[in-house]
């Protein structure tokens, strides 16, 4: 018998021995549907488990072990900086994608270094260092962005002046 896709509209002849139970195409389709639902449920449970472990870890599996939470009540550098980034999302967003991500990454690296150097640091100390590093890195990016924008504004004003001078 040649193999063909299983279809509810195409009945198949079932052959077997006395010990096998014959099933109709509808029963076969029902079995496949049940198997598909069970597989879907299992995949759903797996996705929920991954989400419970943290969306960040699932999205970035190459994250270093040091940024994972060592103690249940202490935040990791990633958690502390992500919390600050969420709290001040408008400010970080005003820096632009690249500058905002660069600032958050730099702050996370500095906070992670503090956690490595001080494994017995308290939650408050970690959050304080995270806030300090967040403020430093975002301020640096803001100052750089402002200087670039001012320089570009000055250049454009000079260009406009030159154009106006030529038009007279």
mmCIF file of C-alpha atoms in Angstrom:
data_model
loop_
_atom_site.group_PDB
_atom_site.id
_atom_site.type_symbol
_atom_site.label_atom_id
_atom_site.label_comp_id
_atom_site.label_asym_id
_atom_site.label_seq_id
_atom_site.Cartn_x
_atom_site.Cartn_y
_atom_site.Cartn_z
ATOM 1 C CA UNK A 1 0.000 0.000 0.000
ATOM 2 C CA UNK A 2 1.415 3.387 -0.941
ATOM 3 C CA UNK A 3 1.704 6.052 1.709
ATOM 4 C CA UNK A 4 -0.626 9.004 1.444
ATOM 5 C CA UNK A 5 -1.558 11.782 3.803
ATOM 6 C CA UNK A 6 -4.220 10.895 6.325
ATOM 7 C CA UNK A 7 -7.441 12.613 5.522
ATOM 8 C CA UNK A 8 -10.903 12.341 7.002
ATOM 9 C CA UNK A 9 -12.389 12.272 3.516
ATOM 10 C CA UNK A 10 -10.207 9.377 2.336
ATOM 11 C CA UNK A 11 -11.158 6.136 4.076
ATOM 12 C CA UNK A 12 -8.363 3.611 4.449
ATOM 13 C CA UNK A 13 -8.688 -0.095 4.672
ATOM 14 C CA UNK A 14 -7.470 -1.412 7.977
ATOM 15 C CA UNK A 15 -5.879 -4.825 8.013
ATOM 16 C CA UNK A 16 -4.678 -6.620 11.057
ATOM 17 C CA UNK A 17 -4.779 -9.743 13.118
ATOM 18 C CA UNK A 18 -7.458 -10.784 15.528
ATOM 19 C CA UNK A 19 -5.532 -9.147 18.370
ATOM 20 C CA UNK A 20 -5.587 -5.696 16.770
ATOM 21 C CA UNK A 21 -8.568 -3.454 17.074
ATOM 22 C CA UNK A 22 -9.818 -1.976 13.850
ATOM 23 C CA UNK A 23 -10.584 1.698 13.880
ATOM 24 C CA UNK A 24 -12.489 3.894 11.512
ATOM 25 C CA UNK A 25 -10.974 6.965 9.894
ATOM 26 C CA UNK A 26 -12.906 9.131 12.336
ATOM 27 C CA UNK A 27 -11.406 7.258 15.307
ATOM 28 C CA UNK A 28 -7.932 7.559 13.805
ATOM 29 C CA UNK A 29 -8.454 11.273 13.290
ATOM 30 C CA UNK A 30 -9.699 11.610 16.876
ATOM 31 C CA UNK A 31 -6.559 9.847 18.155
ATOM 32 C CA UNK A 32 -4.346 12.169 16.142
ATOM 33 C CA UNK A 33 -6.260 15.189 17.418
ATOM 34 C CA UNK A 34 -5.877 13.980 21.013
ATOM 35 C CA UNK A 35 -2.148 13.456 20.478
ATOM 36 C CA UNK A 36 -1.839 16.918 18.938
ATOM 37 C CA UNK A 37 -3.661 18.517 21.881
ATOM 38 C CA UNK A 38 -1.454 16.678 24.386
ATOM 39 C CA UNK A 39 1.657 17.828 22.544
ATOM 40 C CA UNK A 40 0.352 21.398 22.420
ATOM 41 C CA UNK A 41 -0.379 21.339 26.155
ATOM 42 C CA UNK A 42 3.116 20.016 26.872
ATOM 43 C CA UNK A 43 4.668 22.764 24.746
ATOM 44 C CA UNK A 44 2.537 25.342 26.530
ATOM 45 C CA UNK A 45 3.756 24.078 29.908
ATOM 46 C CA UNK A 46 7.353 24.237 28.696
ATOM 47 C CA UNK A 47 6.901 27.826 27.512
ATOM 48 C CA UNK A 48 5.354 28.782 30.860
ATOM 49 C CA UNK A 49 8.299 27.205 32.661
ATOM 50 C CA UNK A 50 10.764 29.156 30.533
ATOM 51 C CA UNK A 51 8.849 32.365 31.175
ATOM 52 C CA UNK A 52 8.890 31.659 34.889
ATOM 53 C CA UNK A 53 12.685 31.362 34.782
ATOM 54 C CA UNK A 54 12.859 34.814 33.279
ATOM 55 C CA UNK A 55 12.195 36.353 29.907
ATOM 56 C CA UNK A 56 15.645 37.913 29.882
ATOM 57 C CA UNK A 57 17.407 34.581 30.341
ATOM 58 C CA UNK A 58 15.340 32.945 27.585
ATOM 59 C CA UNK A 59 16.063 35.804 25.188
ATOM 60 C CA UNK A 60 19.769 35.977 25.985
ATOM 61 C CA UNK A 61 21.054 32.490 26.873
ATOM 62 C CA UNK A 62 24.664 33.663 26.548
ATOM 63 C CA UNK A 63 24.230 35.817 29.663
ATOM 64 C CA UNK A 64 27.065 35.269 32.116
ATOM 65 C CA UNK A 65 26.582 33.062 35.167
ATOM 66 C CA UNK A 66 27.634 35.920 37.423
ATOM 67 C CA UNK A 67 24.550 37.935 36.575
ATOM 68 C CA UNK A 68 22.249 35.150 37.723
ATOM 69 C CA UNK A 69 20.735 35.486 41.156
ATOM 70 C CA UNK A 70 22.925 33.830 43.792
ATOM 71 C CA UNK A 71 20.762 34.587 46.817
ATOM 72 C CA UNK A 72 16.948 34.554 46.802
ATOM 73 C CA UNK A 73 16.510 38.066 48.225
ATOM 74 C CA UNK A 74 19.394 39.833 46.452
ATOM 75 C CA UNK A 75 18.794 41.287 43.003
ATOM 76 C CA UNK A 76 21.211 40.524 40.199
ATOM 77 C CA UNK A 77 22.860 43.347 38.296
ATOM 78 C CA UNK A 78 20.546 42.628 35.387
ATOM 79 C CA UNK A 79 17.435 42.779 37.583
ATOM 80 C CA UNK A 80 18.490 46.000 39.311
ATOM 81 C CA UNK A 81 19.339 47.805 36.069
ATOM 82 C CA UNK A 82 16.243 46.483 34.276
ATOM 83 C CA UNK A 83 14.089 47.796 37.116
ATOM 84 C CA UNK A 84 15.695 51.231 36.847
ATOM 85 C CA UNK A 85 15.439 51.164 33.057
ATOM 86 C CA UNK A 86 11.729 50.394 33.327
ATOM 87 C CA UNK A 87 11.187 53.067 35.954
ATOM 88 C CA UNK A 88 12.931 55.706 33.832
ATOM 89 C CA UNK A 89 11.911 54.323 30.427
ATOM 90 C CA UNK A 90 11.036 57.739 29.028
ATOM 91 C CA UNK A 91 14.454 59.152 29.870
ATOM 92 C CA UNK A 92 16.319 56.118 28.541
ATOM 93 C CA UNK A 93 14.140 56.183 25.420
ATOM 94 C CA UNK A 94 14.980 59.843 24.815
ATOM 95 C CA UNK A 95 18.629 58.852 24.455
ATOM 96 C CA UNK A 96 17.809 56.664 21.451
ATOM 97 C CA UNK A 97 18.039 52.901 21.043
ATOM 98 C CA UNK A 98 21.792 52.534 20.700
ATOM 99 C CA UNK A 99 22.760 55.077 23.358
ATOM 100 C CA UNK A 100 20.103 53.821 25.775
ATOM 101 C CA UNK A 101 21.193 50.201 25.378
ATOM 102 C CA UNK A 102 24.847 51.196 25.674
ATOM 103 C CA UNK A 103 24.130 53.073 28.926
ATOM 104 C CA UNK A 104 22.149 50.177 30.415
ATOM 105 C CA UNK A 105 24.801 47.643 29.403
ATOM 106 C CA UNK A 106 27.603 49.726 30.912
ATOM 107 C CA UNK A 107 25.662 50.226 34.163
ATOM 108 C CA UNK A 108 24.906 46.501 34.336
ATOM 109 C CA UNK A 109 28.564 45.588 33.809
ATOM 110 C CA UNK A 110 29.697 47.967 36.581
ATOM 111 C CA UNK A 111 27.004 46.691 38.957
ATOM 112 C CA UNK A 112 27.923 43.092 38.121
ATOM 113 C CA UNK A 113 31.572 43.878 38.910
ATOM 114 C CA UNK A 114 30.497 45.311 42.284
ATOM 115 C CA UNK A 115 28.497 42.156 43.058
ATOM 116 C CA UNK A 116 31.499 39.959 42.159
ATOM 117 C CA UNK A 117 33.816 42.048 44.345
ATOM 118 C CA UNK A 118 31.306 42.128 47.221
ATOM 119 C CA UNK A 119 29.471 38.785 47.359
ATOM 120 C CA UNK A 120 28.027 39.614 50.790
ATOM 121 C CA UNK A 121 26.510 42.925 49.649
ATOM 122 C CA UNK A 122 22.982 43.589 50.811
ATOM 123 C CA UNK A 123 20.014 44.234 48.560
ATOM 124 C CA UNK A 124 20.126 47.927 49.460
ATOM 125 C CA UNK A 125 23.835 48.198 48.624
ATOM 126 C CA UNK A 126 23.323 46.498 45.268
ATOM 127 C CA UNK A 127 20.387 48.751 44.409
ATOM 128 C CA UNK A 128 22.357 51.829 45.499
ATOM 129 C CA UNK A 129 25.318 50.917 43.284
ATOM 130 C CA UNK A 130 22.964 50.072 40.416
ATOM 131 C CA UNK A 131 21.267 53.469 40.708
ATOM 132 C CA UNK A 132 24.619 55.269 40.884
ATOM 133 C CA UNK A 133 25.976 53.450 37.817
ATOM 134 C CA UNK A 134 22.676 53.919 35.957
ATOM 135 C CA UNK A 135 22.777 57.663 36.642
ATOM 136 C CA UNK A 136 26.442 57.964 35.596
ATOM 137 C CA UNK A 137 26.073 56.032 32.359
ATOM 138 C CA UNK A 138 22.796 57.644 31.264
ATOM 139 C CA UNK A 139 24.094 61.133 32.134
ATOM 140 C CA UNK A 140 27.234 60.509 30.097
ATOM 141 C CA UNK A 141 25.158 59.402 27.115
ATOM 142 C CA UNK A 142 22.849 62.405 27.517
ATOM 143 C CA UNK A 143 25.788 64.845 27.629
ATOM 144 C CA UNK A 144 27.341 63.245 24.555
ATOM 145 C CA UNK A 145 24.022 63.358 22.698
ATOM 146 C CA UNK A 146 23.508 67.013 23.677
ATOM 147 C CA UNK A 147 27.008 67.978 22.522
ATOM 148 C CA UNK A 148 26.491 66.256 19.181
ATOM 149 C CA UNK A 149 23.085 67.888 18.700
ATOM 150 C CA UNK A 150 24.466 71.334 19.609
ATOM 151 C CA UNK A 151 27.401 70.914 17.251
ATOM 152 C CA UNK A 152 25.103 69.823 14.449
ATOM 153 C CA UNK A 153 22.808 72.765 15.167
ATOM 154 C CA UNK A 154 25.739 75.201 15.020
ATOM 155 C CA UNK A 155 26.977 73.677 11.768
ATOM 156 C CA UNK A 156 23.520 73.837 10.222
ATOM 157 C CA UNK A 157 23.150 77.472 11.320
ATOM 158 C CA UNK A 158 26.486 78.341 9.630
ATOM 159 C CA UNK A 159 25.430 76.505 6.485
ATOM 160 C CA UNK A 160 22.143 78.401 6.470
ATOM 161 C CA UNK A 161 24.044 81.692 6.938
ATOM 162 C CA UNK A 162 26.299 80.855 4.001
ATOM 163 C CA UNK A 163 23.278 80.029 1.849
ATOM 164 C CA UNK A 164 21.581 83.275 2.854
ATOM 165 C CA UNK A 165 24.776 85.266 2.092
ATOM 166 C CA UNK A 166 25.026 83.765 -1.373
ATOM 167 C CA UNK A 167 21.392 84.585 -2.085
ATOM 168 C CA UNK A 168 21.864 88.345 -1.515
#
